[in-house]
Tab-separated table of C-alpha atoms in Angstrom:
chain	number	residue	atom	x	y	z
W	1	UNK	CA	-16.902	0.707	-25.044
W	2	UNK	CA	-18.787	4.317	-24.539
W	3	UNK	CA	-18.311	5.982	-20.564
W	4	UNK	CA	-21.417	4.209	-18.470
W	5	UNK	CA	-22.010	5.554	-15.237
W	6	UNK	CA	-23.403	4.428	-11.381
W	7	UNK	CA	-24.859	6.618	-8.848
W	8	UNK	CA	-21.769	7.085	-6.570
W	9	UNK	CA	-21.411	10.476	-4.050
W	10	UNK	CA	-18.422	11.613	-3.191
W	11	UNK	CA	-18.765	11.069	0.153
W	12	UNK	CA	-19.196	7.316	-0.671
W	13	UNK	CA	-16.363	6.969	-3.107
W	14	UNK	CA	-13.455	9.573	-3.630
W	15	UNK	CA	-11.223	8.200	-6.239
W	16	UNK	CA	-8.710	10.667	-6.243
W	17	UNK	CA	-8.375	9.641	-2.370
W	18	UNK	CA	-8.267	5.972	-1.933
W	19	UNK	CA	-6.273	5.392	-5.522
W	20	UNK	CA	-3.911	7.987	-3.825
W	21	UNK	CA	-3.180	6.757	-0.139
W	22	UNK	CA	-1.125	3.973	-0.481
W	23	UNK	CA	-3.511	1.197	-1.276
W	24	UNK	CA	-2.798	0.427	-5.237
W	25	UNK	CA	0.374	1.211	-7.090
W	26	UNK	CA	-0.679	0.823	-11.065
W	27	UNK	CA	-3.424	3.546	-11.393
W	28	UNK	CA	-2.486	6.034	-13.717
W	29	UNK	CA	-4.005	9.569	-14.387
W	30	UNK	CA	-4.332	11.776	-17.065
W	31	UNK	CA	-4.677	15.560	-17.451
W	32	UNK	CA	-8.646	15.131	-17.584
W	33	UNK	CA	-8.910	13.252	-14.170
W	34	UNK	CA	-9.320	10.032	-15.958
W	35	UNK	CA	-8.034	7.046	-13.785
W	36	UNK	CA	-7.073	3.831	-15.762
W	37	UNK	CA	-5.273	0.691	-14.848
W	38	UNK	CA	-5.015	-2.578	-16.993
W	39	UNK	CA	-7.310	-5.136	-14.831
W	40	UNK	CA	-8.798	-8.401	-15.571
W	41	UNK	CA	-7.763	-8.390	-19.086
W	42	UNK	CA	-8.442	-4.999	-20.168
W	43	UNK	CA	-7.828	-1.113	-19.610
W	44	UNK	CA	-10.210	-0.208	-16.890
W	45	UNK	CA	-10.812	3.755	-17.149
W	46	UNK	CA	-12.217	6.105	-14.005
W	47	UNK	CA	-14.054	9.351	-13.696
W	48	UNK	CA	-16.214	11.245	-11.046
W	49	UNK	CA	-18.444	13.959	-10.408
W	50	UNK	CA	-20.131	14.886	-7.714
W	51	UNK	CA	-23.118	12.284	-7.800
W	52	UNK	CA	-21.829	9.727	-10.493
W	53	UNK	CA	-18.936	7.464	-11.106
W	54	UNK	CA	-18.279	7.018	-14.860
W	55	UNK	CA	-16.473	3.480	-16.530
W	56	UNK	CA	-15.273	2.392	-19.569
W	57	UNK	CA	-13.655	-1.097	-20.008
W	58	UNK	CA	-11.541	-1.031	-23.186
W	59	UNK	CA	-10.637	-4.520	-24.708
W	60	UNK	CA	-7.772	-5.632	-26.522
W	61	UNK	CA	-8.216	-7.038	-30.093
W	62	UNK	CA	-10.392	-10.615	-29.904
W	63	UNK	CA	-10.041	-10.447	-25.926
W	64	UNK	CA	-6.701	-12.654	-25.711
W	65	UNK	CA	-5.591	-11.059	-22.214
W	66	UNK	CA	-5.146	-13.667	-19.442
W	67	UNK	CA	-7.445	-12.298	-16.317
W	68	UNK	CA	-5.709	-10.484	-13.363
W	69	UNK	CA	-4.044	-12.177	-12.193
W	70	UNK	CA	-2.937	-15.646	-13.245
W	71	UNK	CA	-2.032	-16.521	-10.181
W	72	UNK	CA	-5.285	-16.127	-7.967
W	73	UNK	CA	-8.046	-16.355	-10.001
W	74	UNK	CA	-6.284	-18.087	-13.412
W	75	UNK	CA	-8.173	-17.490	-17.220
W	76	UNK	CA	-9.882	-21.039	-18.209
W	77	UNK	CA	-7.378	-23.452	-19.505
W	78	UNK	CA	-7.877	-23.234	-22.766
W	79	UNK	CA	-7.392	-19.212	-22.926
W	80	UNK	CA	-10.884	-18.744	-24.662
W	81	UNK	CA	-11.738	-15.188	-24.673
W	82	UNK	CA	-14.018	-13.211	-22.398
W	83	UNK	CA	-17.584	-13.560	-23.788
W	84	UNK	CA	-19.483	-11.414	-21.268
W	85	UNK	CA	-18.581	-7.940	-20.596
W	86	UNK	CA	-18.528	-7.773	-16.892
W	87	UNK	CA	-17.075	-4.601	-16.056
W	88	UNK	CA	-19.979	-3.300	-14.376
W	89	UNK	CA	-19.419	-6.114	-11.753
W	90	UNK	CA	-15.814	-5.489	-11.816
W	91	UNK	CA	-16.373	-1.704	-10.986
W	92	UNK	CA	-18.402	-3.116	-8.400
W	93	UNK	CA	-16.270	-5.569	-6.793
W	94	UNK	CA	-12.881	-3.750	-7.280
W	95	UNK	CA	-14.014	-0.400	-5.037
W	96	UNK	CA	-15.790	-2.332	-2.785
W	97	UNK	CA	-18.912	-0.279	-3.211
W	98	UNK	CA	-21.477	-2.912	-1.672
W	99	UNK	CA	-21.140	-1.637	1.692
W	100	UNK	CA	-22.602	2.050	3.107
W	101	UNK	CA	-19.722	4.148	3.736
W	102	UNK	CA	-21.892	6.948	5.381
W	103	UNK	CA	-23.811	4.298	7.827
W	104	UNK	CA	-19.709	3.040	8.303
W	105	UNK	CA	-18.587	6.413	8.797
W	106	UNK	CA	-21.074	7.418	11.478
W	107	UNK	CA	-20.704	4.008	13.209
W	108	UNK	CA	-16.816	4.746	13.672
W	109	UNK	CA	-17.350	7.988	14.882
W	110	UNK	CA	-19.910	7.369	17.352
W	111	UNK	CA	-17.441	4.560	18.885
W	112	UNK	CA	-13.902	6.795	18.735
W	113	UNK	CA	-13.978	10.934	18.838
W	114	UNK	CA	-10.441	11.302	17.346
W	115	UNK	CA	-12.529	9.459	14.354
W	116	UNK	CA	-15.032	11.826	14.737
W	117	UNK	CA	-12.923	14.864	14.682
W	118	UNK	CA	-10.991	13.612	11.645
W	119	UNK	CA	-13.074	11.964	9.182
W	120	UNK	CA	-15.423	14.700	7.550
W	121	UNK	CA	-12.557	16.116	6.126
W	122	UNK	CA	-11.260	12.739	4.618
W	123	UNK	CA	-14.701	11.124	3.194
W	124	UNK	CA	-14.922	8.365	0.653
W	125	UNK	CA	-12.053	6.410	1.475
W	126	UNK	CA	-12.656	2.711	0.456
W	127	UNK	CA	-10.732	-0.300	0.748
W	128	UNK	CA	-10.061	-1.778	-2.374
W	129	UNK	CA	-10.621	-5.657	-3.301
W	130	UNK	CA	-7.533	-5.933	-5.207
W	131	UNK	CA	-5.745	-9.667	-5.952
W	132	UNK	CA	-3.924	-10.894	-3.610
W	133	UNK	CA	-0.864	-11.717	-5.220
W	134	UNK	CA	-1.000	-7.890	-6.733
W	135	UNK	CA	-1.275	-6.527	-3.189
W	136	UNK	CA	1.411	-9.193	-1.865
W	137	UNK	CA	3.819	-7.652	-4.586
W	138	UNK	CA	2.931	-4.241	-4.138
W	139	UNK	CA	3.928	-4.483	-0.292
W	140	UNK	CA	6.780	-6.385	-0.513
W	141	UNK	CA	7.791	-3.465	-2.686
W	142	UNK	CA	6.738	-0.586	0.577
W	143	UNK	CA	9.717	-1.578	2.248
W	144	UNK	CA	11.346	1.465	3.231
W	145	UNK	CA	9.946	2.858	-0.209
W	146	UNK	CA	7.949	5.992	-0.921
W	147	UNK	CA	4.774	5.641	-3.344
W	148	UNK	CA	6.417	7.178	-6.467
W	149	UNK	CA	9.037	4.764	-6.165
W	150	UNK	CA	6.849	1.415	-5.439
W	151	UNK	CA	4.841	2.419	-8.448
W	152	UNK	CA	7.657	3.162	-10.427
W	153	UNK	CA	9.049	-0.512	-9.826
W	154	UNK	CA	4.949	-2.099	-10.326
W	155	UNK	CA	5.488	-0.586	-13.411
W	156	UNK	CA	8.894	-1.633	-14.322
W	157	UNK	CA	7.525	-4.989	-13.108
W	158	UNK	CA	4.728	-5.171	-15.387
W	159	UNK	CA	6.397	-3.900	-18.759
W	160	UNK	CA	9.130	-6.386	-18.332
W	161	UNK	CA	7.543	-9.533	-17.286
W	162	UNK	CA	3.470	-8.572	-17.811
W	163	UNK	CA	1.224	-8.692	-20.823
W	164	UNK	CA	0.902	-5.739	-22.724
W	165	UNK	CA	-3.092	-5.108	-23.157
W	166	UNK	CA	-3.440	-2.203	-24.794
W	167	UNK	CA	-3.008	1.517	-24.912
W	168	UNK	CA	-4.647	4.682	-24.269
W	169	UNK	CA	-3.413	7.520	-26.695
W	170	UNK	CA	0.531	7.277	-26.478
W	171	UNK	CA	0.518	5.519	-23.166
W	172	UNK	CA	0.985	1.847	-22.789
W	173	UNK	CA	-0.752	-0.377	-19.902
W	174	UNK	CA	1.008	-3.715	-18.939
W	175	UNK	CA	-0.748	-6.056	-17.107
W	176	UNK	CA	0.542	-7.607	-13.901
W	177	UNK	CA	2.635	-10.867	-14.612
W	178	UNK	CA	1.866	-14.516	-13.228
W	179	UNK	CA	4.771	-15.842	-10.271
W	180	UNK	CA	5.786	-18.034	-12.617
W	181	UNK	CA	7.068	-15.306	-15.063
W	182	UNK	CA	9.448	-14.166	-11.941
W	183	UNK	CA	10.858	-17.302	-10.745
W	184	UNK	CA	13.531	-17.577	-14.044
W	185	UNK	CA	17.169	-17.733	-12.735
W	186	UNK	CA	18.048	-14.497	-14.014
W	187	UNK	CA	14.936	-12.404	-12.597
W	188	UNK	CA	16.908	-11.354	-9.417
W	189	UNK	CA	19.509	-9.760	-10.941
W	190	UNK	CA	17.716	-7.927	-13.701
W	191	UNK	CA	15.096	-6.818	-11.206
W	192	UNK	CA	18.160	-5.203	-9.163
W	193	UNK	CA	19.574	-3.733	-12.335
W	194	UNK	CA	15.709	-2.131	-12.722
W	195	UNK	CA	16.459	-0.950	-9.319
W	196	UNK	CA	14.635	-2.785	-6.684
W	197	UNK	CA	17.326	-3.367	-3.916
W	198	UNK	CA	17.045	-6.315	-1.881
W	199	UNK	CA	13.117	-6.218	-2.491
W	200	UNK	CA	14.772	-8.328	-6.223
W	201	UNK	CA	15.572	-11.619	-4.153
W	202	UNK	CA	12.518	-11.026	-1.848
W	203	UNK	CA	10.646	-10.910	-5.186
W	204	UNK	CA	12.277	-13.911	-6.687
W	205	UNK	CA	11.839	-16.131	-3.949
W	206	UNK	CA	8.514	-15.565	-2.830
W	207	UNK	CA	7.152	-16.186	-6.472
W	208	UNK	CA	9.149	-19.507	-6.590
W	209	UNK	CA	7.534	-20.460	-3.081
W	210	UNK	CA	4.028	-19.675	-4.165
W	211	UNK	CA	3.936	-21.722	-7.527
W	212	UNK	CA	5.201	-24.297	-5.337
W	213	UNK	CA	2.049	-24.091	-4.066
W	214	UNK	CA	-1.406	-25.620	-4.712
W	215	UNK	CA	-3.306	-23.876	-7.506
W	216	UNK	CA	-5.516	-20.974	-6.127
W	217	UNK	CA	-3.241	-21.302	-2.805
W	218	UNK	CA	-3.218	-17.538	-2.068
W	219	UNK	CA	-6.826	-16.713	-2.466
W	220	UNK	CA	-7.781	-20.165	-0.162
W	221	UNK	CA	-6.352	-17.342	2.415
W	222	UNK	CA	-9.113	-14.894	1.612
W	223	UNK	CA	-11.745	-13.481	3.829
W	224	UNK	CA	-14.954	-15.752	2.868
W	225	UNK	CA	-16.849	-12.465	3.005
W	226	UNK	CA	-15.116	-11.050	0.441
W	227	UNK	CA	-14.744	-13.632	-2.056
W	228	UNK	CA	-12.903	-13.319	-5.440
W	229	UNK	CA	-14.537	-12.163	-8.226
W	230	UNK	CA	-17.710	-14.405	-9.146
W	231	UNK	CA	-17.845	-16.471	-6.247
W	232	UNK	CA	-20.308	-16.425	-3.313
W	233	UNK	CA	-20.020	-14.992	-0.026
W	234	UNK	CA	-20.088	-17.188	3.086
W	235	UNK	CA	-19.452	-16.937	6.660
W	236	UNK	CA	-15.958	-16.093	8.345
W	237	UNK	CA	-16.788	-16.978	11.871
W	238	UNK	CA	-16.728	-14.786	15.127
W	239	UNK	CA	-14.795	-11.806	15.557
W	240	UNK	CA	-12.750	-12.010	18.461
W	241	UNK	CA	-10.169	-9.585	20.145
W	242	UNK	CA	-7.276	-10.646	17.930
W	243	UNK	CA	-9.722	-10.790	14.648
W	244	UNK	CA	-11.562	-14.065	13.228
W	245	UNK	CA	-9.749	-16.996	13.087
W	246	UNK	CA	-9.107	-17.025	9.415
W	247	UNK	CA	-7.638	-13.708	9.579
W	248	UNK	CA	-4.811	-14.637	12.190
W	249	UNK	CA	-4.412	-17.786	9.881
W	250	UNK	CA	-3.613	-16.286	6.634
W	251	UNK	CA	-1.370	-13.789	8.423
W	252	UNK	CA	0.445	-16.576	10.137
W	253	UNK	CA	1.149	-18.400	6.940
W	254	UNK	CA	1.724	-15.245	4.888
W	255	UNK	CA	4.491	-14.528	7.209
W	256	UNK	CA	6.095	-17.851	5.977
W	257	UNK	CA	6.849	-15.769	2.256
W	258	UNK	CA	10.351	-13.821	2.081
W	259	UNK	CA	10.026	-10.240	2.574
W	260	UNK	CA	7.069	-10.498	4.659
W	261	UNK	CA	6.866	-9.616	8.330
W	262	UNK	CA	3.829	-8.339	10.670
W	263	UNK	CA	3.078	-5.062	8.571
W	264	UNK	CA	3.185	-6.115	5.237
W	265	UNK	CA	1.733	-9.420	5.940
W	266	UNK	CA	-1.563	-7.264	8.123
W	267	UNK	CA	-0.957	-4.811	4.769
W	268	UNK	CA	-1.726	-7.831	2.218
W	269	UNK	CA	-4.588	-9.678	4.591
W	270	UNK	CA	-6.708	-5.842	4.692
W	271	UNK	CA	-6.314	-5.426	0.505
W	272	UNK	CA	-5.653	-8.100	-0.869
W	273	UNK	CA	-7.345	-11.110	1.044
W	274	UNK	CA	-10.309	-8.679	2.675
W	275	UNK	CA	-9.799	-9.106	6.292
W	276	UNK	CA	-10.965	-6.145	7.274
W	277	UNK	CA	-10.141	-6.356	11.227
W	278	UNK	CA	-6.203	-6.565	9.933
W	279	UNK	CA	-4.327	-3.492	11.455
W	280	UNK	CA	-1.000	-3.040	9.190
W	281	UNK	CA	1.923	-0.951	11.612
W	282	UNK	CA	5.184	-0.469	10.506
W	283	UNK	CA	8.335	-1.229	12.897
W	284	UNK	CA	10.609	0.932	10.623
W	285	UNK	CA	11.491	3.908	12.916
W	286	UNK	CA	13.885	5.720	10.085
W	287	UNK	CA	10.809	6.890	8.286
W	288	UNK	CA	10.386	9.866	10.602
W	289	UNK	CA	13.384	11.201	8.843
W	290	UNK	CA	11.871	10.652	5.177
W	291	UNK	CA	8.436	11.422	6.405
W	292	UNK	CA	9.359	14.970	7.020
W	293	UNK	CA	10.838	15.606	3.443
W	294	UNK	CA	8.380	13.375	1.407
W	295	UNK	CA	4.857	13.610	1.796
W	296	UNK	CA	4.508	10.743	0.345
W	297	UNK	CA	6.472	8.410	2.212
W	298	UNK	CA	4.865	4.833	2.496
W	299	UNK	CA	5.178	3.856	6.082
W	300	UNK	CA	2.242	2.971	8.431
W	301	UNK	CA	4.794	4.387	11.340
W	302	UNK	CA	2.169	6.903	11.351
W	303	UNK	CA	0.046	4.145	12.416
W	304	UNK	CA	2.210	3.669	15.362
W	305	UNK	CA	2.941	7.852	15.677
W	306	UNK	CA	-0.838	8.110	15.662
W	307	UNK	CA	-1.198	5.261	18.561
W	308	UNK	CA	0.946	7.089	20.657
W	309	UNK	CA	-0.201	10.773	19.903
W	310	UNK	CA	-4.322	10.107	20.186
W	311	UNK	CA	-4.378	6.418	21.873
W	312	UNK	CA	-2.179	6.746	24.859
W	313	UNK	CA	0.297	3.828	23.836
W	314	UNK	CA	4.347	4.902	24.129
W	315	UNK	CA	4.176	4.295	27.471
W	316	UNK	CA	5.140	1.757	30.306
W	317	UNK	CA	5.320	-1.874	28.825
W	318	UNK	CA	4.180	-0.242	25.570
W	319	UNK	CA	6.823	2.638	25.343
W	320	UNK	CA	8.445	0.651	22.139
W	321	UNK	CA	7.149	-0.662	19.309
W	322	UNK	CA	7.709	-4.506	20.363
W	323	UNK	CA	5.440	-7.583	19.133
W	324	UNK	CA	3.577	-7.024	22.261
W	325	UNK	CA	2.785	-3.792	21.570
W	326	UNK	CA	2.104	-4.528	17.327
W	327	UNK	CA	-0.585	-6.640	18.860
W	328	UNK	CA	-2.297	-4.533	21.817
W	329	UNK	CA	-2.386	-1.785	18.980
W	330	UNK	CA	-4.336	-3.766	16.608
W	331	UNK	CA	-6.692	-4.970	19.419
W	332	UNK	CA	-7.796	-1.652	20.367
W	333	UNK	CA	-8.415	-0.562	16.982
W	334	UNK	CA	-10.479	-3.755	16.975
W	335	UNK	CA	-12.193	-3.179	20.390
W	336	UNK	CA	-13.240	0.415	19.191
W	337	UNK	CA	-14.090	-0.687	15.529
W	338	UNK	CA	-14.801	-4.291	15.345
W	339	UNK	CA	-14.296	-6.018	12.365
W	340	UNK	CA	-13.615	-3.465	9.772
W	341	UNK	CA	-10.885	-1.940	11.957
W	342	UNK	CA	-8.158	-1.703	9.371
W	343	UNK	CA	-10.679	0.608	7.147
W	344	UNK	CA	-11.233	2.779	9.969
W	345	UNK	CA	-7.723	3.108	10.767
W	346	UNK	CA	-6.746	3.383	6.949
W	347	UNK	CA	-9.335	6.723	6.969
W	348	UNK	CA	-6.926	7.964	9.954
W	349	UNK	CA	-3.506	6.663	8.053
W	350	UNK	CA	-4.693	9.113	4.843
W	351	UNK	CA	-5.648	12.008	7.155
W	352	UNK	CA	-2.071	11.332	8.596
W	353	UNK	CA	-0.440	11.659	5.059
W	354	UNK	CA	1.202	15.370	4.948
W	355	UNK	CA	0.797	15.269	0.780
W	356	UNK	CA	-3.511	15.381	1.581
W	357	UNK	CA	-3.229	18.142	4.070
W	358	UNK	CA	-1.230	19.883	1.671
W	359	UNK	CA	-1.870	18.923	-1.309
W	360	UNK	CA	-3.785	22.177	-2.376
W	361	UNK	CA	-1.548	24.893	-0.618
W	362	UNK	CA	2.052	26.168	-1.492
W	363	UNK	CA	3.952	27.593	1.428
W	364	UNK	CA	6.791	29.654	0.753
W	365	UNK	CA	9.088	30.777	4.204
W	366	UNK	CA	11.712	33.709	3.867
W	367	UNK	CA	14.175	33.716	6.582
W	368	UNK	CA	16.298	36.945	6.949
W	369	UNK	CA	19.722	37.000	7.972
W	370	UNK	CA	21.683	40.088	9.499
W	371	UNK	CA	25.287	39.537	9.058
W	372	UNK	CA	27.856	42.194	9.062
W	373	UNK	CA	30.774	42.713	6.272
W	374	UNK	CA	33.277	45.931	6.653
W	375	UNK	CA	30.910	47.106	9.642
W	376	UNK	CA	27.915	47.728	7.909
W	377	UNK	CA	25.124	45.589	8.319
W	378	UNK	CA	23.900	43.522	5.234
W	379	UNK	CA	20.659	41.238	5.240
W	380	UNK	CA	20.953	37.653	3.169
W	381	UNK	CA	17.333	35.915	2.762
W	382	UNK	CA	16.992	31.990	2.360
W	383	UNK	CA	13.875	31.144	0.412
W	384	UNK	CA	12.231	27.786	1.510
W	385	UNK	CA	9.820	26.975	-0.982
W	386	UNK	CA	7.504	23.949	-0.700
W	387	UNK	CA	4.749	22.910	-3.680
W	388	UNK	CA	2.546	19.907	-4.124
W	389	UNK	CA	2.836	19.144	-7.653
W	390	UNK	CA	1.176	16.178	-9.371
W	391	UNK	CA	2.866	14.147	-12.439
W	392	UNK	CA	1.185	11.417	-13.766
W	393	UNK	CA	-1.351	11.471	-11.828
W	394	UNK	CA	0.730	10.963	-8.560
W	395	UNK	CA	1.496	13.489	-5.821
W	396	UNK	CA	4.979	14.481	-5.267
W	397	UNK	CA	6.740	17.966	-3.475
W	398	UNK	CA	8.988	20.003	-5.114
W	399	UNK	CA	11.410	20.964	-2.606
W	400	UNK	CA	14.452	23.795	-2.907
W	401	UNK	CA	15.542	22.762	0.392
W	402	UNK	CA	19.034	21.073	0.511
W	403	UNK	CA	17.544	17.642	1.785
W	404	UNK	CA	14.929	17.342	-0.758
W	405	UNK	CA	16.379	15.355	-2.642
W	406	UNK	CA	19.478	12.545	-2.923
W	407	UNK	CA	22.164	13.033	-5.167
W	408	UNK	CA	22.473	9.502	-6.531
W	409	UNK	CA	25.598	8.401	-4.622
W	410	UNK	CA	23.653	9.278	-1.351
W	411	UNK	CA	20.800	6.803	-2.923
W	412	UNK	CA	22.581	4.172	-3.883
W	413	UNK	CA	24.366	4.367	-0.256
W	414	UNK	CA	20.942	4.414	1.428
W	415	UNK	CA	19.736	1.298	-0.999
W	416	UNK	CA	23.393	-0.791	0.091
W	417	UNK	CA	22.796	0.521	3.598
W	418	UNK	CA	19.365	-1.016	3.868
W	419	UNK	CA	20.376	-4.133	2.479
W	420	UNK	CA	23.339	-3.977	4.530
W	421	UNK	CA	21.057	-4.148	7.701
W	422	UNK	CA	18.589	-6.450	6.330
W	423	UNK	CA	20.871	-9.297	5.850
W	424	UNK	CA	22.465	-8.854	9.096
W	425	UNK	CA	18.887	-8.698	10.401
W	426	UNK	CA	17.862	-11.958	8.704
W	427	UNK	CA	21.775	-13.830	9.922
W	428	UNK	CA	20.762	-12.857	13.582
W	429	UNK	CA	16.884	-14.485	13.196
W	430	UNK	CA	18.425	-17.204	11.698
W	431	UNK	CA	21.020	-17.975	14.486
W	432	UNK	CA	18.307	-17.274	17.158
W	433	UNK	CA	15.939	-20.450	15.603
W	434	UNK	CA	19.410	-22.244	15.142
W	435	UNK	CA	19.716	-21.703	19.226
W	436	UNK	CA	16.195	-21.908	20.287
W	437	UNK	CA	16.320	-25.707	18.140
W	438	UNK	CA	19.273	-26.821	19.982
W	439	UNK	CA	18.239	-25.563	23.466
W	440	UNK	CA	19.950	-23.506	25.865
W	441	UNK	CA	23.486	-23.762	26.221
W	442	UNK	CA	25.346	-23.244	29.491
W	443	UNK	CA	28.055	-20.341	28.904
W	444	UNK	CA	31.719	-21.221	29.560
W	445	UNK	CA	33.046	-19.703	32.568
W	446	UNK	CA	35.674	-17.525	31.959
């Protein structure tokens, strides 16, 4: 298929932004600034100027690939082969591009003047209508994880257990594979031997819960105004303080899956089920730490960092990040933004991300010594250098400072650590219901 094109501004779409911050973990890019990603059966391919956005959709031989993804919005039964090109309504869909980002835009700022202040530098920023069981998958995966390293394991994911569809010059592009293909006995311990941690049995067990399932059971969650693929909009109700109805719904029952609390459940109900009034904040307070070494750190702690540096919270019953708080949080960013809250505070989250702010400088910091050796004064420089690099079309700093990087003990240390704390975390959760089922018990005296 030869490059087509839409009339797309920057300031209403900026690819290299919102297939950057955090959103989707499978887009590739090349040295020409040409985005692809295998989607709905084929290689989907991205490029943009400054008033279009150019497509190409390239198929694989007699159009055999199962949609994306089998498990949300399944191929017909008898795997006959895509007979329409849709891509245009693909392109359409996928970036969201229905609503007017610039009418959005000024609506947010007039309501919130930290918005205001912010967002001209940080323009286009969509939220993407990806599958739900891609974006489930993909978050499950943010735990504690950096963006390199989720789409390093989405990729690992898809070339061992996804469909191969094609490839663009040397490079090959998997599809993403169906739960079923990860509920096999042995797919926990190979995905830990592929290096996923504890997210492996998180993984494992969440696919075997969802085919267990009704057919289509993850995309009955969805936001009725922002339908799969193909099907009609309708109405999703009221918005009310705590969001619509549905919303609180899907994120009660997504919290049901392992590996899924508050954030990544609000994480999969704003990209991959639409609910637009979800507000995703992270509870993981080590990724201060990592934030200030990797610019590219996955955490929406800055969510929380950014509640307590421009929205007053940190203080009184709100001084900790507690479910009470998670939830007072979200409802102001609802209050100011109504019910496309999460986009507004996903502009924010990028503008928070060090690697944009940075992303076109290199800083270099000599600090001079004067020591003395024999009585004669002798100056020793330490060089700091810091560059935003990109490689393969991802982000990543280049650091000569010592904590730059992990030697691989100190990794694999970090990975036991974590999983260390997890399971201890999910014993005491588990006693707790264990207690709160039997009642409270009187303590012995002593």
């Amino acid at each position: 298929m030869s490059w087509c094109k839409l009339p797309v501004s920057l300031t209403e779409l900026c690819l290299d932004t919102t297939l950057r911050c955090g959103q989707s973990f499978r887009w590739k890019k090349s040295e020409d600034n040409i985005w692809s990603c295998a989607l709905h059966g084929r290689i989907l391919s991205l490029r943009q100027d400054a008033a279009h956005l150019h497509y190409r959709a390239l198929f694989p031989e007699a159009l055999k690939a199962p949609l994306t993804p089998p498990s949300s919005a399944p191929p017909s039964a008898d795997g006959t082969a895509v007979e329409i090109d849709d891509t245009e309504e693909l392109v359409q869909h996928y970036l969201n591009l229905e609503p007017n980002l610039t009418e959005l835009y000024e609506e947010w700022s007039s309501a919130d003047r930290n918005f205001k202040k912010k967002a001209p530098k940080f323009t286009g920023v969509r939220i993407l209508r990806q599958d739900a069981w891609e974006a489930l998958v993909g978050f499950i995966c943010s735990s504690n994880n950096n963006i390199i390293r989720i789409s390093q394991m989405m990729e690992k994911l898809c070339v061992h257990y996804g469909p191969l569809i094609g490839h663009i010059d040397a490079r090959s592009y998997y599809d993403m594979p169906s739960p079923a293909r990860l509920t096999g006995s042995k797919v926990e311990g190979h995905l830990r031997e592929l290096g996923f941690g504890y997210r492996a049995k998180y993984l494992h067990q969440t696919a075997i819960m969802i085919t267990q399932q009704d057919a289509g059971w993850l995309d009955s969650l969805r936001n009725p105004e922002s339908p799969v693929l193909g099907h009609a909009k309708s109405c999703a109700g009221n918005m009310l303080p705590g969001g619509r109805e549905g919303y609180r719904e899907a994120h009660e029952q997504l919290l049901a899956l392992q590996g899924v609390g508050p954030k990544v459940a609000d994480c999969v109900c704003l990209m991959g089920l639409g609910w637009g009034e979800a507000v995703p904040v992270d509870t993981h307070g080590e990724h201060d730490v990592l934030r200030r070494y990797d610019p590219f750190v996955l955490t929406r702690d800055s969510v929380w960092q950014i509640a307590q540096r421009d929205y007053n919270f940190g203080k009184g019953k709100h001084r900790s990040l507690t479910k009470l708080t998670y939830d007072a949080i979200g409802d102001h960013f609802r209050t100011l933004w109504g019910k496309e809250a999460g986009w507004a505070h996903s502009v924010l989250f990028t503008a928070d991300l060090r690697a944009f702010s940075e992303r076109l400088s290199s800083k270099t910091e000599v600090k001079e010594e004067i020591k003395e050796e024999n009585g004669v004064g002798v100056v020793s420089k330490t060089v700091a250098k810091i560059e935003i690099k990109e490689e393969d079309g991802i982000g990543f700093s280049s650091m000569t400072i010592a904590m730059a990087e992990l030697p691989p003990s100190m990794s694999v240390k970090r990975e036991l650590d974590e999983e260390s704390s997890l399971d201890k975390s999910e014993n005491y959760t588990a006693h707790r219901k264990r207690k709160k089922q039997k009642g409270s018990v009187a303590r012995p005296k002593r």
